[in-house]
JSON list of C-alpha atoms in Angstrom, two decimals:
[
{"chain": "I", "resi": 1, "resn": "UNK", "atom": "CA", "xyz": [-4.22, -14.32, 6.45]},
{"chain": "I", "resi": 2, "resn": "UNK", "atom": "CA", "xyz": [-4.94, -12.87, 3.03]},
{"chain": "I", "resi": 3, "resn": "UNK", "atom": "CA", "xyz": [-8.11, -10.87, 3.38]},
{"chain": "I", "resi": 4, "resn": "UNK", "atom": "CA", "xyz": [-7.78, -9.11, 0.04]},
{"chain": "I", "resi": 5, "resn": "UNK", "atom": "CA", "xyz": [-7.13, -11.16, -3.06]},
{"chain": "I", "resi": 6, "resn": "UNK", "atom": "CA", "xyz": [-6.30, -10.26, -6.61]},
{"chain": "I", "resi": 7, "resn": "UNK", "atom": "CA", "xyz": [-6.39, -13.55, -8.43]},
{"chain": "I", "resi": 8, "resn": "UNK", "atom": "CA", "xyz": [-5.08, -12.32, -11.76]},
{"chain": "I", "resi": 9, "resn": "UNK", "atom": "CA", "xyz": [-1.37, -11.53, -11.56]},
{"chain": "I", "resi": 10, "resn": "UNK", "atom": "CA", "xyz": [-1.39, -9.99, -15.04]},
{"chain": "I", "resi": 11, "resn": "UNK", "atom": "CA", "xyz": [-3.72, -8.55, -17.66]},
{"chain": "I", "resi": 12, "resn": "UNK", "atom": "CA", "xyz": [-3.00, -7.45, -21.21]},
{"chain": "I", "resi": 13, "resn": "UNK", "atom": "CA", "xyz": [-5.38, -5.26, -23.24]},
{"chain": "I", "resi": 14, "resn": "UNK", "atom": "CA", "xyz": [-5.27, -3.30, -26.46]},
{"chain": "I", "resi": 15, "resn": "UNK", "atom": "CA", "xyz": [-5.10, 0.47, -26.40]},
{"chain": "I", "resi": 16, "resn": "UNK", "atom": "CA", "xyz": [-8.58, 2.00, -26.52]},
{"chain": "I", "resi": 17, "resn": "UNK", "atom": "CA", "xyz": [-10.27, -1.08, -25.06]},
{"chain": "I", "resi": 18, "resn": "UNK", "atom": "CA", "xyz": [-11.61, -1.53, -21.56]},
{"chain": "I", "resi": 19, "resn": "UNK", "atom": "CA", "xyz": [-9.41, -2.87, -18.77]},
{"chain": "I", "resi": 20, "resn": "UNK", "atom": "CA", "xyz": [-11.18, -4.64, -15.92]},
{"chain": "I", "resi": 21, "resn": "UNK", "atom": "CA", "xyz": [-9.20, -5.45, -12.80]},
{"chain": "I", "resi": 22, "resn": "UNK", "atom": "CA", "xyz": [-10.83, -7.56, -10.12]},
{"chain": "I", "resi": 23, "resn": "UNK", "atom": "CA", "xyz": [-10.46, -7.88, -6.38]},
{"chain": "I", "resi": 24, "resn": "UNK", "atom": "CA", "xyz": [-12.13, -10.10, -3.79]},
{"chain": "I", "resi": 25, "resn": "UNK", "atom": "CA", "xyz": [-12.17, -9.70, -0.03]},
{"chain": "I", "resi": 26, "resn": "UNK", "atom": "CA", "xyz": [-13.16, -11.93, 2.85]},
{"chain": "I", "resi": 27, "resn": "UNK", "atom": "CA", "xyz": [-13.65, -9.54, 5.77]},
{"chain": "I", "resi": 28, "resn": "UNK", "atom": "CA", "xyz": [-17.21, -8.19, 5.73]},
{"chain": "I", "resi": 29, "resn": "UNK", "atom": "CA", "xyz": [-16.15, -5.48, 8.18]},
{"chain": "I", "resi": 30, "resn": "UNK", "atom": "CA", "xyz": [-14.21, -3.61, 5.50]},
{"chain": "I", "resi": 31, "resn": "UNK", "atom": "CA", "xyz": [-15.88, -0.26, 4.87]},
{"chain": "I", "resi": 32, "resn": "UNK", "atom": "CA", "xyz": [-13.48, 1.53, 2.57]},
{"chain": "I", "resi": 33, "resn": "UNK", "atom": "CA", "xyz": [-11.79, 0.32, -0.57]},
{"chain": "I", "resi": 34, "resn": "UNK", "atom": "CA", "xyz": [-9.05, 1.85, -2.66]},
{"chain": "I", "resi": 35, "resn": "UNK", "atom": "CA", "xyz": [-7.05, 1.24, -5.80]},
{"chain": "I", "resi": 36, "resn": "UNK", "atom": "CA", "xyz": [-3.39, 2.21, -6.03]},
{"chain": "I", "resi": 37, "resn": "UNK", "atom": "CA", "xyz": [-1.21, 2.24, -9.12]},
{"chain": "I", "resi": 38, "resn": "UNK", "atom": "CA", "xyz": [2.50, 1.53, -9.01]},
{"chain": "I", "resi": 39, "resn": "UNK", "atom": "CA", "xyz": [5.12, 2.24, -11.66]},
{"chain": "I", "resi": 40, "resn": "UNK", "atom": "CA", "xyz": [8.58, 0.63, -11.42]},
{"chain": "I", "resi": 41, "resn": "UNK", "atom": "CA", "xyz": [10.93, 2.32, -8.94]},
{"chain": "I", "resi": 42, "resn": "UNK", "atom": "CA", "xyz": [8.11, 4.44, -7.56]},
{"chain": "I", "resi": 43, "resn": "UNK", "atom": "CA", "xyz": [5.82, 4.07, -4.59]},
{"chain": "I", "resi": 44, "resn": "UNK", "atom": "CA", "xyz": [2.14, 3.22, -5.06]},
{"chain": "I", "resi": 45, "resn": "UNK", "atom": "CA", "xyz": [-0.02, 6.24, -5.90]},
{"chain": "I", "resi": 46, "resn": "UNK", "atom": "CA", "xyz": [-3.66, 6.60, -4.97]},
{"chain": "I", "resi": 47, "resn": "UNK", "atom": "CA", "xyz": [-6.03, 6.22, -7.90]},
{"chain": "I", "resi": 48, "resn": "UNK", "atom": "CA", "xyz": [-9.63, 5.98, -6.75]},
{"chain": "I", "resi": 49, "resn": "UNK", "atom": "CA", "xyz": [-11.65, 4.87, -3.73]},
{"chain": "I", "resi": 50, "resn": "UNK", "atom": "CA", "xyz": [-15.15, 3.86, -2.71]},
{"chain": "I", "resi": 51, "resn": "UNK", "atom": "CA", "xyz": [-17.01, 3.74, 0.55]},
{"chain": "I", "resi": 52, "resn": "UNK", "atom": "CA", "xyz": [-19.07, 0.68, 1.45]},
{"chain": "I", "resi": 53, "resn": "UNK", "atom": "CA", "xyz": [-22.23, 2.79, 1.35]},
{"chain": "I", "resi": 54, "resn": "UNK", "atom": "CA", "xyz": [-21.82, 3.20, -2.40]},
{"chain": "I", "resi": 55, "resn": "UNK", "atom": "CA", "xyz": [-21.70, 0.73, -5.24]},
{"chain": "I", "resi": 56, "resn": "UNK", "atom": "CA", "xyz": [-20.00, 2.88, -7.85]},
{"chain": "I", "resi": 57, "resn": "UNK", "atom": "CA", "xyz": [-17.53, 5.73, -8.00]},
{"chain": "I", "resi": 58, "resn": "UNK", "atom": "CA", "xyz": [-16.30, 7.35, -11.16]},
{"chain": "I", "resi": 59, "resn": "UNK", "atom": "CA", "xyz": [-13.34, 9.62, -11.87]},
{"chain": "I", "resi": 60, "resn": "UNK", "atom": "CA", "xyz": [-12.66, 10.33, -15.50]},
{"chain": "I", "resi": 61, "resn": "UNK", "atom": "CA", "xyz": [-11.61, 7.14, -17.25]},
{"chain": "I", "resi": 62, "resn": "UNK", "atom": "CA", "xyz": [-11.60, 5.19, -13.99]},
{"chain": "I", "resi": 63, "resn": "UNK", "atom": "CA", "xyz": [-14.65, 3.61, -12.36]},
{"chain": "I", "resi": 64, "resn": "UNK", "atom": "CA", "xyz": [-14.72, 1.39, -9.31]},
{"chain": "I", "resi": 65, "resn": "UNK", "atom": "CA", "xyz": [-17.65, -0.94, -8.69]},
{"chain": "I", "resi": 66, "resn": "UNK", "atom": "CA", "xyz": [-18.41, -2.53, -5.34]},
{"chain": "I", "resi": 67, "resn": "UNK", "atom": "CA", "xyz": [-20.59, -5.62, -4.88]},
{"chain": "I", "resi": 68, "resn": "UNK", "atom": "CA", "xyz": [-20.89, -6.09, -1.13]},
{"chain": "I", "resi": 69, "resn": "UNK", "atom": "CA", "xyz": [-22.94, -9.26, -1.28]},
{"chain": "I", "resi": 70, "resn": "UNK", "atom": "CA", "xyz": [-20.26, -10.92, -3.40]},
{"chain": "I", "resi": 71, "resn": "UNK", "atom": "CA", "xyz": [-17.43, -9.21, -1.51]},
{"chain": "I", "resi": 72, "resn": "UNK", "atom": "CA", "xyz": [-16.04, -8.15, -4.85]},
{"chain": "I", "resi": 73, "resn": "UNK", "atom": "CA", "xyz": [-14.83, -4.93, -6.36]},
{"chain": "I", "resi": 74, "resn": "UNK", "atom": "CA", "xyz": [-13.53, -4.08, -9.78]},
{"chain": "I", "resi": 75, "resn": "UNK", "atom": "CA", "xyz": [-11.71, -1.25, -11.47]},
{"chain": "I", "resi": 76, "resn": "UNK", "atom": "CA", "xyz": [-12.69, -0.32, -15.02]},
{"chain": "I", "resi": 77, "resn": "UNK", "atom": "CA", "xyz": [-10.42, 1.79, -17.19]},
{"chain": "I", "resi": 78, "resn": "UNK", "atom": "CA", "xyz": [-12.01, 3.12, -20.35]},
{"chain": "I", "resi": 79, "resn": "UNK", "atom": "CA", "xyz": [-10.40, 3.74, -22.74]},
{"chain": "I", "resi": 80, "resn": "UNK", "atom": "CA", "xyz": [-7.12, 2.12, -21.77]},
{"chain": "I", "resi": 81, "resn": "UNK", "atom": "CA", "xyz": [-3.93, 3.97, -22.66]},
{"chain": "I", "resi": 82, "resn": "UNK", "atom": "CA", "xyz": [-0.31, 2.75, -22.83]},
{"chain": "I", "resi": 83, "resn": "UNK", "atom": "CA", "xyz": [0.50, 5.05, -19.89]},
{"chain": "I", "resi": 84, "resn": "UNK", "atom": "CA", "xyz": [-1.89, 3.00, -17.77]},
{"chain": "I", "resi": 85, "resn": "UNK", "atom": "CA", "xyz": [0.57, 0.10, -17.87]},
{"chain": "I", "resi": 86, "resn": "UNK", "atom": "CA", "xyz": [1.50, -0.46, -14.23]},
{"chain": "I", "resi": 87, "resn": "UNK", "atom": "CA", "xyz": [0.83, -2.72, -11.26]},
{"chain": "I", "resi": 88, "resn": "UNK", "atom": "CA", "xyz": [-2.56, -2.08, -9.68]},
{"chain": "I", "resi": 89, "resn": "UNK", "atom": "CA", "xyz": [-3.17, -2.84, -6.01]},
{"chain": "I", "resi": 90, "resn": "UNK", "atom": "CA", "xyz": [-6.56, -3.22, -4.42]},
{"chain": "I", "resi": 91, "resn": "UNK", "atom": "CA", "xyz": [-6.72, -2.21, -0.74]},
{"chain": "I", "resi": 92, "resn": "UNK", "atom": "CA", "xyz": [-9.34, -2.30, 1.99]},
{"chain": "I", "resi": 93, "resn": "UNK", "atom": "CA", "xyz": [-9.71, -1.00, 5.53]},
{"chain": "I", "resi": 94, "resn": "UNK", "atom": "CA", "xyz": [-12.33, -0.77, 8.28]},
{"chain": "I", "resi": 95, "resn": "UNK", "atom": "CA", "xyz": [-12.85, 1.81, 10.97]},
{"chain": "I", "resi": 96, "resn": "UNK", "atom": "CA", "xyz": [-9.64, 3.44, 9.76]},
{"chain": "I", "resi": 97, "resn": "UNK", "atom": "CA", "xyz": [-7.61, 0.46, 10.89]},
{"chain": "I", "resi": 98, "resn": "UNK", "atom": "CA", "xyz": [-4.59, -0.75, 9.00]},
{"chain": "I", "resi": 99, "resn": "UNK", "atom": "CA", "xyz": [-5.04, -1.07, 5.29]},
{"chain": "I", "resi": 100, "resn": "UNK", "atom": "CA", "xyz": [-4.88, -4.54, 3.69]},
{"chain": "I", "resi": 101, "resn": "UNK", "atom": "CA", "xyz": [-3.50, -4.88, 0.19]},
{"chain": "I", "resi": 102, "resn": "UNK", "atom": "CA", "xyz": [-3.90, -7.47, -2.50]},
{"chain": "I", "resi": 103, "resn": "UNK", "atom": "CA", "xyz": [-0.89, -8.93, -4.29]},
{"chain": "I", "resi": 104, "resn": "UNK", "atom": "CA", "xyz": [-1.41, -6.70, -7.32]},
{"chain": "I", "resi": 105, "resn": "UNK", "atom": "CA", "xyz": [-2.26, -7.12, -11.00]},
{"chain": "I", "resi": 106, "resn": "UNK", "atom": "CA", "xyz": [0.21, -6.08, -13.68]},
{"chain": "I", "resi": 107, "resn": "UNK", "atom": "CA", "xyz": [-1.66, -4.32, -16.48]},
{"chain": "I", "resi": 108, "resn": "UNK", "atom": "CA", "xyz": [-0.07, -4.01, -19.89]},
{"chain": "I", "resi": 109, "resn": "UNK", "atom": "CA", "xyz": [-1.77, -1.81, -22.47]},
{"chain": "I", "resi": 110, "resn": "UNK", "atom": "CA", "xyz": [-0.49, -2.51, -25.95]},
{"chain": "I", "resi": 111, "resn": "UNK", "atom": "CA", "xyz": [-0.43, 0.27, -28.57]},
{"chain": "J", "resi": 1, "resn": "UNK", "atom": "CA", "xyz": [6.40, 20.16, -3.07]},
{"chain": "J", "resi": 2, "resn": "UNK", "atom": "CA", "xyz": [8.43, 17.12, -2.06]},
{"chain": "J", "resi": 3, "resn": "UNK", "atom": "CA", "xyz": [6.45, 13.99, -1.51]},
{"chain": "J", "resi": 4, "resn": "UNK", "atom": "CA", "xyz": [7.48, 11.21, 0.83]},
{"chain": "J", "resi": 5, "resn": "UNK", "atom": "CA", "xyz": [11.23, 10.66, 0.81]},
{"chain": "J", "resi": 6, "resn": "UNK", "atom": "CA", "xyz": [12.95, 7.52, 2.03]},
{"chain": "J", "resi": 7, "resn": "UNK", "atom": "CA", "xyz": [16.57, 6.63, 2.62]},
{"chain": "J", "resi": 8, "resn": "UNK", "atom": "CA", "xyz": [18.55, 4.68, 1.79]},
{"chain": "J", "resi": 9, "resn": "UNK", "atom": "CA", "xyz": [17.10, 3.44, -1.49]},
{"chain": "J", "resi": 10, "resn": "UNK", "atom": "CA", "xyz": [19.03, 0.19, -1.41]},
{"chain": "J", "resi": 11, "resn": "UNK", "atom": "CA", "xyz": [21.06, -1.59, 1.23]},
{"chain": "J", "resi": 12, "resn": "UNK", "atom": "CA", "xyz": [22.58, -4.99, 1.86]},
{"chain": "J", "resi": 13, "resn": "UNK", "atom": "CA", "xyz": [22.95, -6.52, 5.31]},
{"chain": "J", "resi": 14, "resn": "UNK", "atom": "CA", "xyz": [23.89, -9.91, 6.69]},
{"chain": "J", "resi": 15, "resn": "UNK", "atom": "CA", "xyz": [21.87, -12.12, 8.98]},
{"chain": "J", "resi": 16, "resn": "UNK", "atom": "CA", "xyz": [21.85, -10.98, 12.59]},
{"chain": "J", "resi": 17, "resn": "UNK", "atom": "CA", "xyz": [22.67, -7.38, 11.80]},
{"chain": "J", "resi": 18, "resn": "UNK", "atom": "CA", "xyz": [20.45, -4.41, 12.54]},
{"chain": "J", "resi": 19, "resn": "UNK", "atom": "CA", "xyz": [19.11, -1.85, 10.07]},
{"chain": "J", "resi": 20, "resn": "UNK", "atom": "CA", "xyz": [17.54, 1.61, 10.30]},
{"chain": "J", "resi": 21, "resn": "UNK", "atom": "CA", "xyz": [15.41, 3.03, 7.52]},
{"chain": "J", "resi": 22, "resn": "UNK", "atom": "CA", "xyz": [14.34, 6.67, 7.40]},
{"chain": "J", "resi": 23, "resn": "UNK", "atom": "CA", "xyz": [11.29, 8.49, 6.11]},
{"chain": "J", "resi": 24, "resn": "UNK", "atom": "CA", "xyz": [10.28, 12.12, 5.72]},
{"chain": "J", "resi": 25, "resn": "UNK", "atom": "CA", "xyz": [6.55, 12.55, 5.21]},
{"chain": "J", "resi": 26, "resn": "UNK", "atom": "CA", "xyz": [4.92, 14.76, 2.65]},
{"chain": "J", "resi": 27, "resn": "UNK", "atom": "CA", "xyz": [4.70, 18.40, 3.67]},
{"chain": "J", "resi": 28, "resn": "UNK", "atom": "CA", "xyz": [1.60, 18.93, 5.81]},
{"chain": "J", "resi": 29, "resn": "UNK", "atom": "CA", "xyz": [1.28, 15.27, 6.78]},
{"chain": "J", "resi": 30, "resn": "UNK", "atom": "CA", "xyz": [1.64, 14.23, 10.41]},
{"chain": "J", "resi": 31, "resn": "UNK", "atom": "CA", "xyz": [1.15, 10.47, 10.32]},
{"chain": "J", "resi": 32, "resn": "UNK", "atom": "CA", "xyz": [3.61, 7.86, 9.07]},
{"chain": "J", "resi": 33, "resn": "UNK", "atom": "CA", "xyz": [2.89, 4.22, 8.31]},
{"chain": "J", "resi": 34, "resn": "UNK", "atom": "CA", "xyz": [5.39, 1.56, 7.37]},
{"chain": "J", "resi": 35, "resn": "UNK", "atom": "CA", "xyz": [4.75, -1.37, 5.04]},
{"chain": "J", "resi": 36, "resn": "UNK", "atom": "CA", "xyz": [6.79, -4.39, 3.99]},
{"chain": "J", "resi": 37, "resn": "UNK", "atom": "CA", "xyz": [6.41, -5.59, 0.42]},
{"chain": "J", "resi": 38, "resn": "UNK", "atom": "CA", "xyz": [7.93, -8.96, -0.33]},
{"chain": "J", "resi": 39, "resn": "UNK", "atom": "CA", "xyz": [8.55, -9.98, -3.93]},
{"chain": "J", "resi": 40, "resn": "UNK", "atom": "CA", "xyz": [5.31, -10.74, -5.75]},
{"chain": "J", "resi": 41, "resn": "UNK", "atom": "CA", "xyz": [3.12, -9.67, -2.84]},
{"chain": "J", "resi": 42, "resn": "UNK", "atom": "CA", "xyz": [1.23, -6.60, -1.82]},
{"chain": "J", "resi": 43, "resn": "UNK", "atom": "CA", "xyz": [2.36, -4.25, 0.92]},
{"chain": "J", "resi": 44, "resn": "UNK", "atom": "CA", "xyz": [1.84, -5.57, 4.46]},
{"chain": "J", "resi": 45, "resn": "UNK", "atom": "CA", "xyz": [1.20, -3.16, 7.30]},
{"chain": "J", "resi": 46, "resn": "UNK", "atom": "CA", "xyz": [3.94, -3.00, 9.96]},
{"chain": "J", "resi": 47, "resn": "UNK", "atom": "CA", "xyz": [2.88, -0.06, 12.14]},
{"chain": "J", "resi": 48, "resn": "UNK", "atom": "CA", "xyz": [1.69, 3.51, 12.18]},
{"chain": "J", "resi": 49, "resn": "UNK", "atom": "CA", "xyz": [3.04, 6.50, 14.09]},
{"chain": "J", "resi": 50, "resn": "UNK", "atom": "CA", "xyz": [1.03, 9.56, 15.04]},
{"chain": "J", "resi": 51, "resn": "UNK", "atom": "CA", "xyz": [1.95, 12.22, 17.58]},
{"chain": "J", "resi": 52, "resn": "UNK", "atom": "CA", "xyz": [5.25, 10.39, 18.15]},
{"chain": "J", "resi": 53, "resn": "UNK", "atom": "CA", "xyz": [3.48, 7.27, 19.36]},
{"chain": "J", "resi": 54, "resn": "UNK", "atom": "CA", "xyz": [2.86, 3.88, 17.80]},
{"chain": "J", "resi": 55, "resn": "UNK", "atom": "CA", "xyz": [-0.91, 3.87, 17.20]},
{"chain": "J", "resi": 56, "resn": "UNK", "atom": "CA", "xyz": [-1.48, 0.65, 15.33]},
{"chain": "J", "resi": 57, "resn": "UNK", "atom": "CA", "xyz": [0.62, -2.41, 14.68]},
{"chain": "J", "resi": 58, "resn": "UNK", "atom": "CA", "xyz": [0.36, -5.25, 12.21]},
{"chain": "J", "resi": 59, "resn": "UNK", "atom": "CA", "xyz": [1.42, -8.84, 12.69]},
{"chain": "J", "resi": 60, "resn": "UNK", "atom": "CA", "xyz": [5.16, -8.25, 12.92]},
{"chain": "J", "resi": 61, "resn": "UNK", "atom": "CA", "xyz": [7.52, -9.38, 15.70]},
{"chain": "J", "resi": 62, "resn": "UNK", "atom": "CA", "xyz": [9.11, -7.08, 18.23]},
{"chain": "J", "resi": 63, "resn": "UNK", "atom": "CA", "xyz": [12.30, -7.10, 16.17]},
{"chain": "J", "resi": 64, "resn": "UNK", "atom": "CA", "xyz": [10.54, -4.42, 14.17]},
{"chain": "J", "resi": 65, "resn": "UNK", "atom": "CA", "xyz": [10.40, -1.12, 16.00]},
{"chain": "J", "resi": 66, "resn": "UNK", "atom": "CA", "xyz": [10.03, 2.49, 15.07]},
{"chain": "J", "resi": 67, "resn": "UNK", "atom": "CA", "xyz": [10.13, 6.05, 16.11]},
{"chain": "J", "resi": 68, "resn": "UNK", "atom": "CA", "xyz": [8.57, 9.32, 15.08]},
{"chain": "J", "resi": 69, "resn": "UNK", "atom": "CA", "xyz": [10.29, 12.63, 15.67]},
{"chain": "J", "resi": 70, "resn": "UNK", "atom": "CA", "xyz": [8.73, 16.02, 16.48]},
{"chain": "J", "resi": 71, "resn": "UNK", "atom": "CA", "xyz": [9.13, 17.06, 12.83]},
{"chain": "J", "resi": 72, "resn": "UNK", "atom": "CA", "xyz": [6.96, 14.01, 11.89]},
{"chain": "J", "resi": 73, "resn": "UNK", "atom": "CA", "xyz": [9.81, 12.13, 10.23]},
{"chain": "J", "resi": 74, "resn": "UNK", "atom": "CA", "xyz": [10.15, 8.49, 11.19]},
{"chain": "J", "resi": 75, "resn": "UNK", "atom": "CA", "xyz": [12.56, 5.61, 11.45]},
{"chain": "J", "resi": 76, "resn": "UNK", "atom": "CA", "xyz": [12.00, 1.88, 11.10]},
{"chain": "J", "resi": 77, "resn": "UNK", "atom": "CA", "xyz": [14.46, -0.35, 12.94]},
{"chain": "J", "resi": 78, "resn": "UNK", "atom": "CA", "xyz": [14.81, -4.07, 12.38]},
{"chain": "J", "resi": 79, "resn": "UNK", "atom": "CA", "xyz": [17.02, -6.09, 14.73]},
{"chain": "J", "resi": 80, "resn": "UNK", "atom": "CA", "xyz": [18.50, -9.57, 14.33]},
{"chain": "J", "resi": 81, "resn": "UNK", "atom": "CA", "xyz": [17.87, -9.60, 10.59]},
{"chain": "J", "resi": 82, "resn": "UNK", "atom": "CA", "xyz": [16.64, -12.79, 8.97]},
{"chain": "J", "resi": 83, "resn": "UNK", "atom": "CA", "xyz": [16.83, -13.79, 5.33]},
{"chain": "J", "resi": 84, "resn": "UNK", "atom": "CA", "xyz": [13.05, -13.42, 5.20]},
{"chain": "J", "resi": 85, "resn": "UNK", "atom": "CA", "xyz": [13.30, -9.74, 6.04]},
{"chain": "J", "resi": 86, "resn": "UNK", "atom": "CA", "xyz": [14.54, -9.08, 2.51]},
{"chain": "J", "resi": 87, "resn": "UNK", "atom": "CA", "xyz": [11.87, -6.88, 0.98]},
{"chain": "J", "resi": 88, "resn": "UNK", "atom": "CA", "xyz": [10.92, -3.41, -0.18]},
{"chain": "J", "resi": 89, "resn": "UNK", "atom": "CA", "xyz": [10.03, -1.26, 2.82]},
{"chain": "J", "resi": 90, "resn": "UNK", "atom": "CA", "xyz": [7.53, 1.43, 2.02]},
{"chain": "J", "resi": 91, "resn": "UNK", "atom": "CA", "xyz": [6.79, 4.49, 4.09]},
{"chain": "J", "resi": 92, "resn": "UNK", "atom": "CA", "xyz": [3.45, 6.22, 3.66]},
{"chain": "J", "resi": 93, "resn": "UNK", "atom": "CA", "xyz": [2.23, 9.48, 5.13]},
{"chain": "J", "resi": 94, "resn": "UNK", "atom": "CA", "xyz": [-1.20, 10.93, 5.72]},
{"chain": "J", "resi": 95, "resn": "UNK", "atom": "CA", "xyz": [-3.04, 13.59, 7.66]},
{"chain": "J", "resi": 96, "resn": "UNK", "atom": "CA", "xyz": [-4.35, 12.23, 10.94]},
{"chain": "J", "resi": 97, "resn": "UNK", "atom": "CA", "xyz": [-4.21, 8.68, 12.18]},
{"chain": "J", "resi": 98, "resn": "UNK", "atom": "CA", "xyz": [-7.58, 7.81, 10.69]},
{"chain": "J", "resi": 99, "resn": "UNK", "atom": "CA", "xyz": [-6.85, 8.80, 7.12]},
{"chain": "J", "resi": 100, "resn": "UNK", "atom": "CA", "xyz": [-7.55, 6.28, 4.41]},
{"chain": "J", "resi": 101, "resn": "UNK", "atom": "CA", "xyz": [-5.61, 7.77, 1.52]},
{"chain": "J", "resi": 102, "resn": "UNK", "atom": "CA", "xyz": [-1.88, 7.29, 1.89]},
{"chain": "J", "resi": 103, "resn": "UNK", "atom": "CA", "xyz": [0.98, 8.93, 0.03]},
{"chain": "J", "resi": 104, "resn": "UNK", "atom": "CA", "xyz": [3.81, 6.46, -0.46]},
{"chain": "J", "resi": 105, "resn": "UNK", "atom": "CA", "xyz": [7.51, 6.91, -0.88]},
{"chain": "J", "resi": 106, "resn": "UNK", "atom": "CA", "xyz": [9.52, 4.93, -3.43]},
{"chain": "J", "resi": 107, "resn": "UNK", "atom": "CA", "xyz": [10.75, 2.55, -0.75]},
{"chain": "J", "resi": 108, "resn": "UNK", "atom": "CA", "xyz": [13.97, 1.17, 0.63]},
{"chain": "J", "resi": 109, "resn": "UNK", "atom": "CA", "xyz": [15.01, -2.17, -0.78]},
{"chain": "J", "resi": 110, "resn": "UNK", "atom": "CA", "xyz": [16.68, -4.32, 1.86]},
{"chain": "J", "resi": 111, "resn": "UNK", "atom": "CA", "xyz": [18.61, -7.44, 0.96]},
{"chain": "J", "resi": 112, "resn": "UNK", "atom": "CA", "xyz": [19.68, -9.76, 3.77]},
{"chain": "J", "resi": 113, "resn": "UNK", "atom": "CA", "xyz": [22.45, -12.23, 2.91]}
]
């Protein structure tokens, strides 16, 4: 039962360009969405989140967009930096129940 | 300020054995959640402990059990290990059982032979 899907296992972008990571979900009850970043040998770290009552949330170089009708969210990183190279997980929850994670997208930012 | 610490970092067991993994939450956090991350997949929720009780549970068999101590630290126990239990086990802590933002540890990698 995979309620959160990240269909792109990897993404490669040039330094300075925009990185767009996508995530789709199937459960319309989800009301809170998050992005986590994971470096090798470390646990996932929280990056940015968005509530279902919003369609955009911005934090510095990172912006998350939510399209509820399409059950789709995306993470934009502008400009991308080599230090952004990591695995990015999309996660969703509802009524503070257990959080569901996607399989992750490995982002590589080339200098 | 120490974050979430987990032990051991790596361990190898054989089928049928039992394993105990340990987690100390971030200072100030009182809730611990456990996740299993198989290779190439995202973390899957096992259960959450708050006030020394299991508050929520994911779709995992009873072979998976846990405990939370008065100091908020937690243990994950897995009995009768199967080959499919090989995974990275992540502990995450938060403030309150309804928190959305989790702080993860680096995980314990379990290999079952």
